[in-house]
């Protein structure tokens, strides 16, 4: 890995205190090796579709005072990546890489105040380059219903891009925010490093952002798309990320 001085990503600024750890959650990001289990066959996404979510899902490495963290994210337009707050929080530098190995230059990152979400903006030059042939996600118009099928796309352990499949089980209060926010509970398999990656429906529209594992049930938790839309529409609901 390159040193911080070799990275093109600028230093980031802090706008608030770090979110406290929550005992009932195992956040799906961290400094761990890829899982030993064989990845689910990604051919489940090979049916004809307008947009393949593997094309817009990115790997994120964050350098913080505590070391190197890994996570996932996804492009929603030529200049904007969505991920989790805990993936970028406290980062001095971010390294972002596409599934094709292209390194993306980051300009600034902002973290949500009322959800574990963050927005990473690409540099102007990089956004111009991406607009030529970049593939971006389509957000679903509404949250999924219990019983709906979904797929989680991401980089467990910061390793290879994988796809896992499952279904929506129910909704529950966000363990970090209580009744201020609801999250999707699903049986889709995720691992550390999947945090911030897209959860997509059968039409490959993004229905949420992979968030964490509920330790007591081993179920995956996903921030629903309607919460993401509220964050994107409310510029006052974010603060700039600052390094240590």
Short mmCIF file of C-alpha atoms in Angstrom, two decimals:
data_model
loop_
_atom_site.label_atom_id
_atom_site.label_comp_id
_atom_site.label_asym_id
_atom_site.label_seq_id
_atom_site.Cartn_x
_atom_site.Cartn_y
_atom_site.Cartn_z
CA UNK A 1 0.00 0.00 0.00
CA UNK A 2 1.20 3.50 -0.75
CA UNK A 3 2.08 5.91 2.02
CA UNK A 4 -0.21 8.79 2.91
CA UNK A 5 2.10 11.16 1.03
CA UNK A 6 1.72 9.11 -2.15
CA UNK A 7 -2.07 9.28 -2.13
CA UNK A 8 -3.84 11.82 -4.25
CA UNK A 9 -6.70 12.15 -1.74
CA UNK A 10 -6.48 15.37 0.29
CA UNK A 11 -6.77 15.53 4.06
CA UNK A 12 -10.29 15.65 5.36
CA UNK A 13 -11.71 17.88 8.09
CA UNK A 14 -13.79 16.84 11.09
CA UNK A 15 -17.13 18.46 11.84
CA UNK A 16 -18.31 16.49 14.89
CA UNK A 17 -17.58 13.84 17.48
CA UNK A 18 -17.21 10.17 16.56
CA UNK A 19 -20.23 7.92 16.99
CA UNK A 20 -19.85 5.65 20.01
CA UNK A 21 -19.52 1.90 19.49
CA UNK A 22 -22.70 -0.12 19.95
CA UNK A 23 -22.39 -3.50 21.63
CA UNK A 24 -25.27 -5.14 19.77
CA UNK A 25 -23.71 -4.48 16.36
CA UNK A 26 -20.78 -5.83 14.46
CA UNK A 27 -20.14 -3.14 11.87
CA UNK A 28 -19.49 -4.65 8.47
CA UNK A 29 -16.20 -2.81 7.99
CA UNK A 30 -12.77 -3.31 9.46
CA UNK A 31 -9.19 -4.52 9.15
CA UNK A 32 -9.76 -8.21 8.59
CA UNK A 33 -8.87 -10.91 6.10
CA UNK A 34 -11.45 -11.97 3.48
CA UNK A 35 -13.79 -14.75 4.66
CA UNK A 36 -12.64 -18.33 4.08
CA UNK A 37 -15.99 -19.36 2.64
CA UNK A 38 -16.31 -19.42 -1.12
CA UNK A 39 -18.07 -16.38 -2.55
CA UNK A 40 -21.55 -16.80 -3.98
CA UNK A 41 -21.51 -17.29 -7.74
CA UNK A 42 -21.93 -13.80 -9.22
CA UNK A 43 -23.67 -15.29 -12.28
CA UNK A 44 -26.94 -14.55 -10.46
CA UNK A 45 -26.49 -11.05 -11.85
CA UNK A 46 -25.67 -12.12 -15.39
CA UNK A 47 -29.24 -11.98 -16.69
CA UNK A 48 -29.80 -9.11 -19.16
CA UNK A 49 -30.10 -5.86 -17.19
CA UNK A 50 -29.61 -2.20 -17.94
CA UNK A 51 -27.01 -1.69 -15.20
CA UNK A 52 -24.83 -4.30 -13.48
CA UNK A 53 -24.27 -3.21 -9.85
CA UNK A 54 -20.79 -4.71 -9.88
CA UNK A 55 -19.81 -1.96 -12.33
CA UNK A 56 -20.60 0.90 -9.93
CA UNK A 57 -19.57 -0.72 -6.62
CA UNK A 58 -16.21 0.54 -5.33
CA UNK A 59 -13.66 -0.57 -2.73
CA UNK A 60 -12.79 2.03 -0.07
CA UNK A 61 -9.71 2.04 2.15
CA UNK A 62 -9.53 4.65 4.90
CA UNK A 63 -6.38 5.65 6.78
CA UNK A 64 -7.16 6.75 10.34
CA UNK A 65 -5.26 7.13 13.62
CA UNK A 66 -6.38 3.60 14.46
CA UNK A 67 -4.95 2.12 11.27
CA UNK A 68 -6.35 0.99 7.94
CA UNK A 69 -10.06 0.37 7.52
CA UNK A 70 -11.83 -1.23 4.58
CA UNK A 71 -15.32 -0.85 3.22
CA UNK A 72 -17.43 -0.57 0.09
CA UNK A 73 -19.44 2.14 -1.65
CA UNK A 74 -21.27 2.87 -4.88
CA UNK A 75 -21.48 5.64 -7.46
CA UNK A 76 -24.84 7.39 -7.73
CA UNK A 77 -23.62 9.88 -10.35
CA UNK A 78 -20.38 10.92 -12.03
CA UNK A 79 -19.09 12.73 -8.94
CA UNK A 80 -20.75 11.15 -5.90
CA UNK A 81 -20.15 7.93 -3.96
CA UNK A 82 -22.40 6.71 -1.15
CA UNK A 83 -21.00 4.63 1.71
CA UNK A 84 -21.37 4.28 5.50
CA UNK A 85 -20.35 6.92 8.00
CA UNK A 86 -18.22 4.44 9.93
CA UNK A 87 -16.25 3.61 6.76
CA UNK A 88 -14.92 7.17 6.36
CA UNK A 89 -15.19 8.61 9.87
CA UNK A 90 -11.87 9.93 11.18
CA UNK A 91 -10.07 9.32 7.87
CA UNK A 92 -6.95 11.31 7.04
CA UNK A 93 -7.00 9.86 3.53
CA UNK A 94 -9.30 7.71 1.41
CA UNK A 95 -8.36 5.35 -1.39
CA UNK A 96 -11.21 4.48 -3.74
CA UNK A 97 -10.94 1.86 -6.47
CA UNK A 98 -13.44 0.58 -9.03
CA UNK A 99 -14.04 -3.08 -9.85
CA UNK A 100 -11.84 -2.58 -12.92
CA UNK A 101 -8.93 -1.35 -10.83
CA UNK A 102 -9.27 2.36 -11.58
CA UNK A 103 -8.23 4.64 -8.71
CA UNK A 104 -10.63 7.52 -8.09
CA UNK A 105 -9.38 10.83 -6.70
CA UNK A 106 -11.42 12.11 -3.74
CA UNK A 107 -12.10 15.79 -3.11
CA UNK A 108 -14.15 15.77 0.11
CA UNK A 109 -16.24 13.45 2.26
CA UNK A 110 -19.32 14.30 4.33
CA UNK A 111 -20.98 12.12 6.96
CA UNK A 112 -24.63 11.94 7.91
CA UNK A 113 -25.81 13.19 11.29
CA UNK A 114 -28.90 10.98 11.70
CA UNK A 115 -27.90 7.79 9.89
CA UNK A 116 -24.77 5.70 9.32
CA UNK A 117 -24.34 7.15 5.84
CA UNK A 118 -21.68 9.25 4.13
CA UNK A 119 -21.19 10.96 0.79
CA UNK A 120 -17.78 11.08 -0.92
CA UNK A 121 -17.28 13.64 -3.69
CA UNK A 122 -14.80 13.02 -6.49
CA UNK A 123 -12.44 15.72 -7.70
CA UNK A 124 -13.68 17.85 -10.59
CA UNK A 125 -11.19 16.33 -13.04
CA UNK A 126 -12.13 12.81 -11.98
CA UNK A 127 -15.85 13.57 -12.28
CA UNK A 128 -15.28 14.82 -15.83
CA UNK A 129 -13.39 11.63 -16.65
CA UNK A 130 -16.11 9.44 -15.15
CA UNK A 131 -18.84 11.20 -17.13
CA UNK A 132 -17.42 9.83 -20.37
CA UNK A 133 -18.35 6.18 -19.75
CA UNK A 134 -19.08 5.81 -16.04
CA UNK A 135 -21.87 3.49 -14.85
CA UNK A 136 -23.93 4.71 -11.90
CA UNK A 137 -26.62 3.28 -9.65
CA UNK A 138 -30.37 3.75 -9.97
CA UNK A 139 -32.12 4.27 -6.65
CA UNK A 140 -35.38 2.40 -6.11
CA UNK A 141 -38.42 4.68 -5.72
CA UNK A 142 -39.42 3.19 -2.34
CA UNK A 143 -38.25 0.87 0.42
CA UNK A 144 -38.64 -2.88 -0.14
CA UNK A 145 -41.31 -4.95 1.57
CA UNK A 146 -40.75 -7.99 3.82
CA UNK A 147 -40.30 -11.05 1.62
CA UNK A 148 -38.72 -9.11 -1.26
CA UNK A 149 -35.53 -10.61 -2.64
CA UNK A 150 -32.30 -8.63 -2.51
CA UNK A 151 -28.60 -8.94 -3.26
CA UNK A 152 -25.67 -7.37 -1.42
CA UNK A 153 -22.63 -6.32 -3.46
CA UNK A 154 -19.31 -5.45 -1.85
CA UNK A 155 -15.72 -6.21 -0.93
CA UNK A 156 -15.63 -8.41 2.21
CA UNK A 157 -12.31 -7.99 3.98
CA UNK A 158 -11.27 -5.50 1.31
CA UNK A 159 -10.76 -8.47 -1.03
CA UNK A 160 -12.55 -9.57 -4.18
CA UNK A 161 -15.94 -8.21 -5.21
CA UNK A 162 -18.70 -10.62 -4.17
CA UNK A 163 -22.47 -10.91 -4.49
CA UNK A 164 -24.71 -12.57 -1.90
CA UNK A 165 -28.44 -13.05 -2.04
CA UNK A 166 -31.28 -13.18 0.47
CA UNK A 167 -34.56 -11.50 1.30
CA UNK A 168 -36.00 -8.75 3.43
CA UNK A 169 -37.28 -10.12 6.76
CA UNK A 170 -38.59 -7.03 8.56
CA UNK A 171 -37.78 -3.55 9.80
CA UNK A 172 -36.47 -2.60 13.23
CA UNK A 173 -35.32 0.49 15.10
CA UNK A 174 -31.77 1.47 14.23
CA UNK A 175 -29.62 0.14 17.13
CA UNK A 176 -27.63 3.39 17.10
CA UNK A 177 -30.51 5.82 16.78
CA UNK A 178 -33.48 4.05 18.35
CA UNK A 179 -36.87 5.06 17.01
CA UNK A 180 -35.39 8.03 15.15
CA UNK A 181 -34.69 5.72 12.22
CA UNK A 182 -35.62 2.26 10.93
CA UNK A 183 -33.32 -0.24 9.23
CA UNK A 184 -33.99 -3.30 7.11
CA UNK A 185 -33.24 -6.68 8.69
CA UNK A 186 -32.29 -9.37 6.17
CA UNK A 187 -30.82 -12.86 5.93
CA UNK A 188 -28.39 -11.81 3.17
CA UNK A 189 -24.81 -12.78 4.11
CA UNK A 190 -22.35 -9.94 4.70
CA UNK A 191 -18.88 -9.66 6.24
CA UNK A 192 -16.55 -6.91 7.48
CA UNK A 193 -15.69 -4.84 4.40
CA UNK A 194 -19.21 -5.04 2.95
CA UNK A 195 -20.19 -1.87 4.83
CA UNK A 196 -21.36 0.89 2.51
CA UNK A 197 -22.02 -1.39 -0.45
CA UNK A 198 -25.36 -1.41 -2.27
CA UNK A 199 -28.24 -3.75 -1.57
CA UNK A 200 -30.21 -4.15 -4.82
CA UNK A 201 -33.58 -5.54 -5.82
CA UNK A 202 -34.46 -7.89 -8.68
CA UNK A 203 -34.28 -4.97 -11.13
CA UNK A 204 -30.81 -4.10 -9.77
CA UNK A 205 -32.08 -0.84 -8.28
CA UNK A 206 -30.51 0.18 -4.98
CA UNK A 207 -32.94 -0.46 -2.12
CA UNK A 208 -30.49 0.30 0.68
CA UNK A 209 -26.94 0.58 1.98
CA UNK A 210 -25.32 -2.39 3.75
CA UNK A 211 -24.73 -1.36 7.36
CA UNK A 212 -23.91 -4.01 10.00
CA UNK A 213 -24.60 -7.44 11.46
CA UNK A 214 -26.92 -7.82 14.44
CA UNK A 215 -24.88 -10.00 16.80
CA UNK A 216 -27.82 -11.56 18.63
CA UNK A 217 -29.44 -12.86 15.43
CA UNK A 218 -26.54 -12.76 12.91
CA UNK A 219 -28.93 -10.96 10.57
CA UNK A 220 -27.69 -8.20 8.29
CA UNK A 221 -28.90 -4.64 8.76
CA UNK A 222 -29.36 -2.27 5.82
CA UNK A 223 -30.10 1.46 5.78
CA UNK A 224 -33.19 1.77 3.52
CA UNK A 225 -33.21 3.81 0.34
CA UNK A 226 -35.77 6.34 1.63
CA UNK A 227 -33.35 7.27 4.43
CA UNK A 228 -30.60 7.67 1.84
CA UNK A 229 -32.83 9.92 -0.28
CA UNK A 230 -33.53 12.15 2.73
CA UNK A 231 -29.81 12.52 3.35
CA UNK A 232 -29.11 13.41 -0.29
CA UNK A 233 -31.91 15.99 -0.25
CA UNK A 234 -30.82 17.64 3.01
CA UNK A 235 -27.41 19.33 2.82
CA UNK A 236 -27.80 20.47 6.45
CA UNK A 237 -27.94 16.85 7.61
CA UNK A 238 -24.24 16.23 6.98
CA UNK A 239 -20.90 17.38 8.36
CA UNK A 240 -17.46 17.32 6.78
CA UNK A 241 -15.20 14.42 7.69
CA UNK A 242 -12.00 15.38 9.48
CA UNK A 243 -8.92 13.21 9.98
CA UNK A 244 -7.28 12.58 13.33
#
